[in-house]
Tab-separated table of C-alpha atoms and ligand atoms in Angstrom:
chain	number	residue	atom	x	y	z
A	1	MET	CA	42.153	158.009	18.869
A	2	LYS	CA	40.150	160.220	16.577
A	3	SER	CA	36.859	158.863	17.745
A	4	SER	CA	37.709	159.327	21.394
A	5	ASN	CA	38.662	162.931	20.656
A	6	PHE	CA	35.380	163.304	18.895
A	7	ILE	CA	33.509	161.915	21.881
A	8	LEU	CA	35.433	164.199	24.204
A	9	CYS	CA	34.583	167.144	22.002
A	10	ILE	CA	30.911	166.208	21.849
A	11	SER	CA	30.720	165.750	25.565
A	12	LEU	CA	32.363	169.132	26.139
A	13	ILE	CA	29.802	170.762	23.886
A	14	TRP	CA	27.059	168.871	25.651
A	15	LEU	CA	28.362	170.028	29.017
A	16	ASN	CA	28.372	173.580	27.762
A	17	LEU	CA	24.873	173.405	26.373
A	18	THR	CA	23.377	171.902	29.468
A	19	ASP	CA	25.754	174.128	31.406
A	20	ALA	CA	24.420	173.309	34.802
A	21	LYS	CA	25.151	176.731	36.161
A	22	ILE	CA	24.633	176.318	39.872
A	23	GLY	CA	23.021	179.110	41.815
A	24	TYR	CA	21.556	179.605	45.268
A	25	PHE	CA	18.600	181.382	46.767
A	26	TRP	CA	17.340	181.831	50.301
A	27	HIS	CA	13.770	181.144	51.293
A	28	ILE	CA	12.850	182.918	54.525
A	29	THR	CA	9.355	183.154	55.922
A	30	ASP	CA	7.157	184.140	58.876
A	31	LEU	CA	9.569	186.453	60.643
A	32	HIS	CA	6.753	187.827	62.817
A	33	TYR	CA	8.724	190.777	64.087
A	34	ASP	CA	7.523	191.975	67.482
A	35	PRO	CA	8.746	195.473	68.374
A	36	PHE	CA	7.413	195.027	71.941
A	37	HIS	CA	9.642	192.056	72.522
A	38	ASN	CA	11.858	192.519	75.554
A	39	SER	CA	10.295	195.859	76.429
A	40	PRO	CA	7.991	196.583	79.381
A	41	GLU	CA	5.213	195.835	76.929
A	42	PHE	CA	6.848	192.709	75.598
A	43	HIS	CA	4.149	190.410	76.930
A	44	ARG	CA	1.977	191.698	74.115
A	45	GLY	CA	4.110	189.650	71.777
A	46	CYS	CA	4.195	186.559	73.936
A	47	ARG	CA	1.618	183.905	74.448
A	48	HIS	CA	0.045	184.125	77.871
A	49	ASN	CA	0.557	180.894	79.699
A	50	ARG	CA	-2.061	181.037	82.398
A	51	GLY	CA	-0.483	180.880	85.854
A	52	ASN	CA	2.876	180.604	84.196
A	53	SER	CA	3.531	184.208	83.366
A	54	GLU	CA	6.517	184.415	85.677
A	55	HIS	CA	8.134	181.675	83.653
A	56	SER	CA	7.562	183.446	80.366
A	57	HIS	CA	8.864	186.695	81.833
A	58	ARG	CA	12.027	185.039	82.945
A	59	ASN	CA	12.741	183.416	79.600
A	60	GLY	CA	10.985	185.871	77.376
A	61	ARG	CA	14.141	187.632	76.307
A	62	HIS	CA	15.330	186.718	72.848
A	63	ARG	CA	14.602	183.124	72.470
A	64	ASP	CA	11.505	182.114	74.281
A	65	HIS	CA	9.311	180.055	71.968
A	66	THR	CA	6.191	181.634	73.430
A	67	CYS	CA	7.335	184.955	71.954
A	68	ASP	CA	7.574	186.175	68.383
A	69	SER	CA	10.869	187.423	66.912
A	70	SER	CA	12.781	190.191	68.620
A	71	TYR	CA	14.692	192.653	66.484
A	72	SER	CA	17.936	191.032	67.617
A	73	LEU	CA	16.730	187.572	66.536
A	74	ILE	CA	16.038	188.981	63.068
A	75	GLN	CA	19.424	190.708	63.018
A	76	SER	CA	21.149	187.480	64.004
A	77	ALA	CA	19.372	185.609	61.187
A	78	ALA	CA	20.473	188.317	58.742
A	79	ALA	CA	24.064	188.260	59.986
A	80	PHE	CA	24.134	184.498	59.609
A	81	MET	CA	22.782	184.650	56.044
A	82	ALA	CA	25.335	187.336	55.150
A	83	GLU	CA	28.113	185.133	56.478
A	84	ARG	CA	26.828	182.113	54.513
A	85	HIS	CA	26.498	184.139	51.324
A	86	PRO	CA	27.532	181.945	48.420
A	87	ASP	CA	29.024	184.064	45.591
A	88	THR	CA	26.305	182.757	43.342
A	89	LEU	CA	23.400	183.815	45.526
A	90	GLU	CA	20.809	184.932	42.998
A	91	PHE	CA	17.798	186.120	44.971
A	92	VAL	CA	15.795	185.781	48.167
A	93	LEU	CA	12.200	184.576	48.499
A	94	TRP	CA	10.517	186.221	51.488
A	95	THR	CA	7.060	184.748	51.949
A	96	GLY	CA	5.296	187.041	54.356
A	97	ASP	CA	3.962	187.338	57.867
A	98	ILE	CA	6.569	189.994	58.503
A	99	LEU	CA	4.839	191.211	61.643
A	100	SER	CA	3.724	189.572	64.848
A	101	SER	CA	-0.023	188.944	64.972
A	102	THR	CA	-0.016	190.895	68.254
A	103	MET	CA	0.498	194.035	66.152
A	104	GLU	CA	-2.855	193.639	64.421
A	105	HIS	CA	-4.402	196.348	66.547
A	106	THR	CA	-1.599	198.875	66.217
A	107	SER	CA	-1.871	201.763	63.760
A	108	GLU	CA	-1.044	201.317	60.101
A	109	GLU	CA	1.659	203.928	60.584
A	110	PHE	CA	3.346	201.842	63.238
A	111	GLN	CA	3.021	198.621	61.238
A	112	LEU	CA	4.622	200.231	58.214
A	113	GLU	CA	7.461	201.510	60.377
A	114	ALA	CA	8.061	197.952	61.599
A	115	VAL	CA	7.974	196.603	58.025
A	116	ARG	CA	10.390	199.360	57.037
A	117	ASN	CA	12.822	198.292	59.773
A	118	VAL	CA	12.775	194.652	58.690
A	119	THR	CA	13.094	195.722	55.034
A	120	ASP	CA	16.167	197.774	55.975
A	121	VAL	CA	17.793	194.775	57.646
A	122	LEU	CA	17.227	192.668	54.520
A	123	SER	CA	18.378	195.337	52.106
A	124	ARG	CA	21.619	195.813	54.070
A	125	THR	CA	22.118	192.039	54.184
A	126	PHE	CA	21.428	191.508	50.476
A	127	SER	CA	22.915	194.658	49.056
A	128	SER	CA	23.471	193.168	45.601
A	129	GLN	CA	20.566	190.704	45.356
A	130	PHE	CA	16.879	191.088	44.830
A	131	VAL	CA	14.452	190.119	47.532
A	132	PHE	CA	11.002	189.022	46.316
A	133	PRO	CA	8.375	189.570	49.016
A	134	ALA	CA	4.964	187.858	49.191
A	135	LEU	CA	2.243	189.143	51.493
A	136	GLY	CA	0.847	187.155	54.420
A	137	HIS	CA	-2.281	187.665	56.459
A	138	ASN	CA	-0.397	189.550	59.195
A	139	ASP	CA	1.044	192.074	56.749
A	140	PRO	CA	-0.237	195.502	55.742
A	141	SER	CA	-2.296	195.523	52.534
A	142	PRO	CA	-0.610	196.525	49.295
A	143	SER	CA	-0.178	200.280	49.145
A	144	ARG	CA	1.849	203.052	47.614
A	145	ARG	CA	4.005	203.224	50.744
A	146	LEU	CA	4.740	199.504	50.807
A	147	MET	CA	5.597	199.758	47.144
A	148	ASP	CA	8.023	202.599	47.813
A	149	MET	CA	9.850	200.414	50.309
A	150	TRP	CA	10.157	197.509	47.913
A	151	MET	CA	10.771	199.305	44.647
A	152	GLN	CA	14.487	198.685	45.194
A	153	TRP	CA	13.743	195.032	44.408
A	154	LEU	CA	10.801	195.021	42.001
A	155	PRO	CA	10.829	196.134	38.358
A	156	SER	CA	8.206	198.654	37.280
A	157	ASP	CA	5.752	196.208	35.658
A	158	ALA	CA	5.835	194.093	38.831
A	159	LEU	CA	5.273	197.201	40.945
A	160	GLN	CA	2.179	197.987	38.950
A	161	THR	CA	0.338	194.740	39.741
A	162	PHE	CA	1.830	194.705	43.234
A	163	GLU	CA	0.458	198.101	44.187
A	164	GLU	CA	-2.940	197.194	42.799
A	165	SER	CA	-3.370	193.695	44.289
A	166	GLY	CA	-0.173	192.353	45.846
A	167	PHE	CA	0.838	189.860	43.122
A	168	TYR	CA	3.533	190.092	40.453
A	169	THR	CA	5.857	188.142	38.190
A	170	ILE	CA	9.599	188.467	37.669
A	171	GLU	CA	11.152	187.618	34.348
A	172	GLN	CA	14.889	187.002	34.470
A	173	SER	CA	16.814	188.181	31.437
A	174	HIS	CA	19.648	185.666	31.818
A	175	SER	CA	17.565	182.554	32.401
A	176	LYS	CA	14.442	180.599	31.539
A	177	LEU	CA	13.146	180.872	35.077
A	178	ARG	CA	10.123	183.020	35.870
A	179	ILE	CA	9.063	183.773	39.428
A	180	VAL	CA	5.350	184.156	40.094
A	181	VAL	CA	4.482	185.678	43.453
A	182	LEU	CA	0.839	185.280	44.483
A	183	ASN	CA	-1.120	187.170	47.098
A	184	SER	CA	-2.683	184.195	48.898
A	185	VAL	CA	-4.546	186.555	51.235
A	186	LEU	CA	-6.938	187.247	48.341
A	187	TRP	CA	-7.864	183.568	48.231
A	188	SER	CA	-7.960	182.907	51.955
A	189	GLY	CA	-11.090	182.431	53.989
A	190	GLY	CA	-10.480	184.669	56.982
A	191	GLY	CA	-11.519	188.279	57.302
A	192	PHE	CA	-13.864	190.643	55.663
A	193	ARG	CA	-14.628	190.149	51.952
A	194	SER	CA	-15.437	193.350	50.170
A	195	GLU	CA	-16.645	193.542	46.615
A	196	LYS	CA	-13.315	195.064	45.689
A	197	SER	CA	-11.311	192.191	47.169
A	198	THR	CA	-13.565	189.644	45.447
A	199	HIS	CA	-12.803	191.421	42.211
A	200	LYS	CA	-9.057	191.297	42.928
A	201	ALA	CA	-9.239	187.608	43.799
A	202	LYS	CA	-10.863	186.960	40.434
A	203	ALA	CA	-8.306	189.127	38.661
A	204	GLN	CA	-5.504	187.119	40.245
A	205	TRP	CA	-6.896	183.867	38.781
A	206	GLU	CA	-7.094	185.309	35.289
A	207	TRP	CA	-3.647	186.839	35.595
A	208	LEU	CA	-2.108	183.567	36.882
A	209	GLU	CA	-3.503	181.510	34.022
A	210	GLN	CA	-2.322	184.089	31.503
A	211	VAL	CA	1.182	184.199	32.964
A	212	LEU	CA	1.429	180.405	32.979
A	213	SER	CA	0.176	180.079	29.382
A	214	LYS	CA	2.643	182.677	28.235
A	215	ALA	CA	5.466	180.958	30.118
A	216	ARG	CA	4.591	177.706	28.355
A	217	ARG	CA	4.702	179.392	24.951
A	218	LYS	CA	8.081	180.917	25.761
A	219	ASN	CA	9.491	177.643	27.148
A	220	GLU	CA	10.010	179.155	30.559
A	221	MET	CA	9.887	177.337	33.872
A	222	VAL	CA	7.991	178.881	36.766
A	223	TYR	CA	8.369	179.043	40.540
A	224	LEU	CA	5.057	179.571	42.305
A	225	VAL	CA	5.683	181.571	45.453
A	226	ALA	CA	3.158	182.632	48.100
A	227	HIS	CA	2.612	182.937	51.806
A	228	ALA	CA	0.082	180.089	51.904
A	229	GLY	CA	-0.225	177.317	49.344
A	230	PRO	CA	-2.833	174.631	48.682
A	231	GLY	CA	-3.472	171.770	51.096
A	232	VAL	CA	-4.482	171.283	54.698
A	233	GLU	CA	-3.000	172.117	58.053
A	234	GLU	CA	-1.668	169.050	59.779
A	235	ARG	CA	-3.431	168.022	62.959
A	236	THR	CA	-1.940	165.405	65.162
A	237	THR	CA	-5.003	163.304	65.809
A	238	ALA	CA	-7.166	161.638	63.222
A	239	THR	CA	-10.375	162.903	64.871
A	240	THR	CA	-9.467	166.600	64.757
A	241	ALA	CA	-7.900	166.187	61.326
A	242	ALA	CA	-11.073	164.678	59.867
A	243	ALA	CA	-13.245	167.262	61.588
A	244	VAL	CA	-11.225	170.308	60.547
A	245	GLY	CA	-9.486	169.166	57.398
A	246	GLY	CA	-9.103	172.585	55.808
A	247	GLY	CA	-6.290	174.973	55.085
A	248	GLU	CA	-5.657	178.659	54.631
A	249	LEU	CA	-7.322	178.926	51.219
A	250	THR	CA	-11.102	178.757	50.858
A	251	PRO	CA	-12.280	175.327	49.635
A	252	THR	CA	-13.123	176.843	46.237
A	253	ALA	CA	-9.774	178.603	45.894
A	254	ASN	CA	-7.940	175.486	47.028
A	255	SER	CA	-9.543	173.244	44.374
A	256	ARG	CA	-9.131	175.853	41.700
A	257	LEU	CA	-5.434	176.307	42.489
A	258	LEU	CA	-4.927	172.529	42.411
A	259	HIS	CA	-6.647	172.468	39.048
A	260	VAL	CA	-4.315	175.186	37.691
A	261	ILE	CA	-1.232	173.441	39.076
A	262	ARG	CA	-2.260	170.170	37.409
A	263	ALA	CA	-2.950	171.905	34.106
A	264	PHE	CA	0.451	173.617	34.144
A	265	SER	CA	2.574	171.031	35.949
A	266	ASP	CA	4.899	170.859	32.922
A	267	VAL	CA	5.723	174.557	33.408
A	268	ILE	CA	5.928	174.669	37.205
A	269	ALA	CA	9.447	173.841	38.401
A	270	GLY	CA	8.561	174.196	42.067
A	271	GLN	CA	6.267	175.755	44.651
A	272	PHE	CA	7.547	177.593	47.716
A	273	TYR	CA	5.308	178.489	50.636
A	274	GLY	CA	5.460	179.422	54.311
A	275	HIS	CA	2.581	180.093	56.695
A	276	ARG	CA	2.406	176.774	58.560
A	277	HIS	CA	5.457	177.375	60.741
A	278	ALA	CA	6.419	173.828	59.852
A	279	ASP	CA	8.961	172.084	57.663
A	280	THR	CA	6.910	169.857	55.408
A	281	PHE	CA	5.894	169.293	51.786
A	282	ARG	CA	2.839	168.754	49.627
A	283	LEU	CA	2.382	166.650	46.495
A	284	ILE	CA	-0.089	167.166	43.697
A	285	TYR	CA	-1.233	164.218	41.620
A	286	ASN	CA	-2.824	163.942	38.231
A	287	GLU	CA	-4.661	160.657	37.639
A	288	GLY	CA	-2.593	159.053	40.372
A	289	ARG	CA	0.761	160.279	39.086
A	290	PRO	CA	2.765	162.735	41.217
A	291	VAL	CA	3.148	165.803	38.968
A	292	SER	CA	4.135	168.726	41.189
A	293	TRP	CA	5.710	169.403	44.579
A	294	ALA	CA	5.493	172.211	47.100
A	295	LEU	CA	8.138	172.677	49.790
A	296	LEU	CA	7.072	174.558	52.924
A	297	ALA	CA	9.791	176.356	54.848
A	298	PRO	CA	9.708	176.665	58.645
A	299	SER	CA	9.303	180.092	60.253
A	300	VAL	CA	11.971	182.417	61.590
A	301	THR	CA	9.821	183.084	64.649
A	302	PRO	CA	10.062	180.390	67.323
A	303	ARG	CA	6.422	180.972	68.160
A	304	GLY	CA	4.424	178.261	66.467
A	305	ALA	CA	0.998	178.106	64.940
A	306	GLY	CA	-0.561	175.724	67.418
A	307	SER	CA	2.781	174.312	68.465
A	308	ILE	CA	6.302	175.545	68.895
A	309	SER	CA	9.352	175.229	66.673
A	310	ASN	CA	12.942	176.394	66.370
A	311	PRO	CA	13.703	179.275	63.992
A	312	GLY	CA	14.770	178.134	60.518
A	313	LEU	CA	16.417	179.557	57.373
A	314	ARG	CA	16.592	177.677	54.094
A	315	LEU	CA	19.204	177.946	51.334
A	316	TYR	CA	18.256	176.370	47.992
A	317	LYS	CA	20.729	175.098	45.427
A	318	PHE	CA	19.415	175.140	41.857
A	319	GLU	CA	20.311	175.207	38.167
A	320	SER	CA	19.911	178.877	37.575
A	321	ILE	CA	19.151	178.633	33.846
A	322	THR	CA	16.373	176.064	34.081
A	323	GLY	CA	15.237	176.602	37.660
A	324	LYS	CA	15.651	172.914	38.435
A	325	VAL	CA	15.942	172.576	42.210
A	326	LEU	CA	18.873	170.368	43.223
A	327	ASP	CA	18.827	170.521	46.999
A	328	TYR	CA	18.469	172.754	50.024
A	329	THR	CA	20.318	173.203	53.262
A	330	GLN	CA	18.108	173.794	56.272
A	331	TYR	CA	19.690	175.968	58.973
A	332	TYR	CA	18.283	176.488	62.445
A	333	LEU	CA	18.724	178.094	65.817
A	334	ASP	CA	18.225	175.894	68.851
A	335	VAL	CA	16.266	178.186	71.162
A	336	THR	CA	16.195	175.811	74.088
A	337	ASN	CA	19.851	175.007	74.158
A	338	SER	CA	21.791	178.211	73.829
A	339	ARG	CA	23.406	180.387	76.416
A	340	GLY	CA	23.454	184.068	75.637
A	341	GLU	CA	24.466	184.159	71.980
A	342	PHE	CA	22.630	183.144	68.831
A	343	HIS	CA	24.175	180.076	67.324
A	344	TRP	CA	22.708	179.243	63.913
A	345	THR	CA	23.812	175.945	62.453
A	346	VAL	CA	23.044	173.339	59.737
A	347	GLU	CA	20.075	171.143	60.531
A	348	TYR	CA	20.189	168.922	57.425
A	349	ASN	CA	20.526	168.782	53.626
A	350	LEU	CA	17.370	167.553	51.915
A	351	THR	CA	18.681	164.916	49.478
A	352	GLN	CA	21.172	163.462	51.916
A	353	TYR	CA	18.820	163.481	54.917
A	354	TYR	CA	16.137	161.423	53.215
A	355	GLY	CA	18.392	159.662	50.702
A	356	LEU	CA	16.614	161.214	47.712
A	357	ARG	CA	18.011	160.704	44.227
A	358	ASP	CA	16.751	164.124	43.199
A	359	VAL	CA	14.186	166.749	44.142
A	360	SER	CA	11.178	165.708	42.065
A	361	ALA	CA	7.524	164.869	42.609
A	362	VAL	CA	8.340	161.192	41.993
A	363	SER	CA	11.142	161.071	44.592
A	364	LEU	CA	9.076	162.980	47.129
A	365	ASP	CA	6.139	160.628	46.505
A	366	ALA	CA	8.413	157.704	47.359
A	367	LEU	CA	9.396	159.571	50.522
A	368	ALA	CA	5.711	160.087	51.415
A	369	GLU	CA	5.213	156.316	51.083
A	370	LYS	CA	8.014	155.735	53.577
A	371	ILE	CA	6.443	158.228	55.955
A	372	ARG	CA	3.101	156.420	55.714
A	373	ASN	CA	4.757	153.092	56.158
A	374	HIS	CA	5.678	153.791	59.750
A	375	GLN	CA	7.561	150.495	59.811
A	376	ASP	CA	10.343	152.627	58.423
A	377	ARG	CA	10.727	154.398	61.745
A	378	GLY	CA	14.065	155.872	60.663
A	379	ILE	CA	12.588	158.025	57.899
A	380	PHE	CA	9.463	158.794	59.874
A	381	ALA	CA	11.512	159.895	62.894
A	382	LYS	CA	13.529	162.190	60.624
A	383	TYR	CA	10.357	163.724	59.221
A	384	LEU	CA	8.900	164.340	62.698
A	385	SER	CA	12.171	165.760	63.962
A	386	SER	CA	12.416	168.289	61.136
A	387	LEU	CA	8.684	169.131	61.121
A	388	ARG	CA	9.116	171.429	64.141
A	389	VAL	CA	12.798	172.054	63.437
A	390	ARG	CA	14.059	169.644	66.087
A	391	MET	CA	11.732	170.909	68.747
A	392	THR	CA	9.838	167.649	69.117
A	393	SER	CA	11.475	164.477	67.992
A	394	ASP	CA	9.834	161.836	70.109
A	395	ILE	CA	8.189	159.462	67.673
A	396	SER	CA	6.610	157.463	70.478
A	397	ASP	CA	4.067	160.322	70.594
A	398	CYS	CA	2.998	159.514	67.042
A	399	ASP	CA	1.474	156.080	66.482
A	400	ALA	CA	0.362	154.467	63.216
A	401	ALA	CA	-2.869	156.507	63.067
A	402	CYS	CA	-0.930	159.726	63.629
A	403	ALA	CA	1.612	158.772	60.945
A	404	HIS	CA	-1.302	158.161	58.603
A	405	VAL	CA	-2.613	161.713	59.188
A	406	HIS	CA	0.799	163.092	58.236
A	407	PHE	CA	0.770	160.982	55.083
A	408	CYS	CA	-2.703	162.270	54.171
A	409	ALA	CA	-1.639	165.901	54.736
A	410	ILE	CA	1.335	165.456	52.406
A	411	THR	CA	-0.426	163.583	49.620
A	412	ARG	CA	-4.025	164.909	49.718
A	413	ALA	CA	-3.989	168.624	49.033
A	414	ASP	CA	-7.693	168.505	48.185
A	415	TYR	CA	-9.751	169.049	51.351
A	416	HIS	CA	-12.321	166.324	50.575
A	417	GLU	CA	-9.686	163.798	49.632
A	418	PHE	CA	-7.764	164.621	52.785
A	419	ARG	CA	-10.783	164.045	55.012
A	420	SER	CA	-11.635	160.715	53.428
A	421	CYS	CA	-7.972	159.663	53.545
A	422	VAL	CA	-7.906	160.357	57.300
A	423	ARG	CA	-11.254	158.688	57.997
A	424	ASN	CA	-10.414	155.648	56.032
A	425	PRO	CA	-6.836	154.394	56.134
A	426	ALA	CA	-7.902	151.315	54.152
A	427	SER	CA	-9.063	153.338	51.163
A	428	ALA	CA	-5.754	155.182	51.100
A	429	LEU	CA	-4.123	151.804	50.827
A	430	ALA	CA	-6.601	150.612	48.236
A	431	SER	CA	-5.793	153.523	45.944
A	432	ARG	CA	-2.370	152.007	45.708
A	433	ALA	CA	-3.684	148.487	45.336
A	434	PRO	CA	-1.889	147.526	42.095
A	435	HIS	CA	1.442	148.448	43.592
A	436	ASN	CA	0.708	146.734	46.899
A	437	SER	CA	-0.676	143.506	45.481
A	438	ALA	CA	2.320	143.242	43.188
A	439	ALA	CA	4.541	143.591	46.235
A	440	ILE	CA	2.568	140.913	48.091
A	441	LEU	CA	2.816	138.600	45.082
A	442	LEU	CA	6.548	139.150	44.878
A	443	TYR	CA	6.834	138.481	48.575
A	444	ALA	CA	4.855	135.224	48.211
A	445	ILE	CA	7.109	134.110	45.367
A	446	LEU	CA	10.198	134.892	47.402
A	447	ILE	CA	8.833	132.827	50.310
A	448	LEU	CA	8.062	129.931	47.926
A	449	ILE	CA	11.545	130.078	46.419
A	450	SER	CA	13.319	130.270	49.745
A	451	SER	CA	11.361	127.416	51.346
B	501	NAG	C1	12.479	201.259	63.782
B	501	NAG	O1	13.863	201.596	63.859
B	501	NAG	C2	14.070	202.863	64.478
B	501	NAG	C3	15.551	203.182	64.328
B	501	NAG	O2	16.331	202.152	64.817
B	501	NAG	C4	13.625	202.801	65.929
B	501	NAG	O3	13.814	204.021	66.570
B	501	NAG	C5	12.131	202.432	65.941
B	501	NAG	O4	11.707	202.254	67.283
B	501	NAG	C6	11.891	201.151	65.181
B	501	NAG	N1	10.458	200.921	65.106
B	501	NAG	C7	9.903	199.718	65.037
B	501	NAG	C8	8.420	199.667	65.015
B	501	NAG	O5	10.551	198.711	64.966
B	502	NAG	C1	25.106	170.443	53.179
B	502	NAG	O1	25.276	171.242	52.039
B	502	NAG	C2	26.133	172.336	52.242
B	502	NAG	C3	26.072	173.200	51.017
B	502	NAG	O2	26.198	172.435	49.840
B	502	NAG	C4	27.532	171.830	52.559
B	502	NAG	O3	28.400	172.903	52.767
B	502	NAG	C5	27.456	170.985	53.810
B	502	NAG	O4	28.704	170.398	54.064
B	502	NAG	C6	26.417	169.903	53.683
B	502	NAG	N1	26.227	169.330	54.991
B	502	NAG	C7	26.096	168.041	55.198
B	502	NAG	C8	25.842	167.628	56.611
B	502	NAG	O5	26.169	167.249	54.289
B	503	ZN	ZN1	2.973	183.071	60.207
């Protein structure tokens, strides 16, 4: 009797100590707001389909996937998030590309007005939470005016680095979780490189390593958040994949970031990126062991980067003290199948959808194996269906070679490694030789026993 009371008492204390306080946060990305949408000038925000412009005019109202987001699409996403508000919603990650790329040539004044309008929607929606914005390549550069808009969400020390270079860190008083928001534009290849931006890019490296070292000393866990993360863009055919085989970051920045992630994988509880307009993930390995994961959220805009997708919103469930990610629910809007009104709905829950035991680099590595092993058509079909948020789900379009490219994109964040993985499916297999030959041996034994 006594001892069972004792055990009960101990387990209650243990429960309290590890008090898995459950919290939630939204990750929204790539809104690509287009103020010209649905106006006489709306075609500026829509992709021109040659000879097909009548078609895009007819459907180019709110939900055409050749157009970026209308204001009403953004409002509907906000209304849906407000309705789904869990009481324990802690914050919102907002990873950039706020504006449609068709606005690139409009005045800075006009761009800031558009950013202001989207900011207002979010601040009305999340009146008692903080929104942590990261800058994308279609966003205005950090400035005093951008800072004024976002100072409602960012503490003063974060505002200081933000105004200077667009990166910052958030320390949470009630938890061991630190959020590190990077300005990936500083490390990306495109555009004009001035001496000043080279200096800022360098400063961001030094700052990141300092923040991570300090977090380690203070036993904090870190979320890395940015518009674009390490790794390649997926291409559907092996030939284009091997030929292109790069990503948003410059090759140097990409390898350096991978190096930092490996060195601090014990501190990094997760990486959250947007940019690809795709629902996918990346794994980082150290000496063959999966040590860190990055989850990429699909865009709010239905207009794809290279291909089309449905708009998506992602709600994470996590242990708010430690930052340990437990799951997410992916919501989406079917743009092809709705009449008149916006109907956002659940697409899937991560752990249940793929049958994952937990959200960890090891579990996601096992999932990547199943994706490569296209014999498991069930899992592979699920991956392809969610990749473009249920826009394309026909796996007959993706043969073994195509499945292999997807596997390489997920597991080879290094550009060189990705290209050789794509060129040489056999070597990708060979790198897992011990595991495979053990499986073959086991199989042989089983055949011997059963015969
Ligand atoms: C911003 O919102 C105001 C007020 O609703 C509107 O008049 C203006 O046209 C909007 N501008 C942009 C660029 O969205
Ligand atoms: C997914 O998770 C959400 C939030 O935990 C839950 O409300 C919902 O029922 C789940 N959906 C499915 C299909 O399991
Ligand atoms: Zn984008």
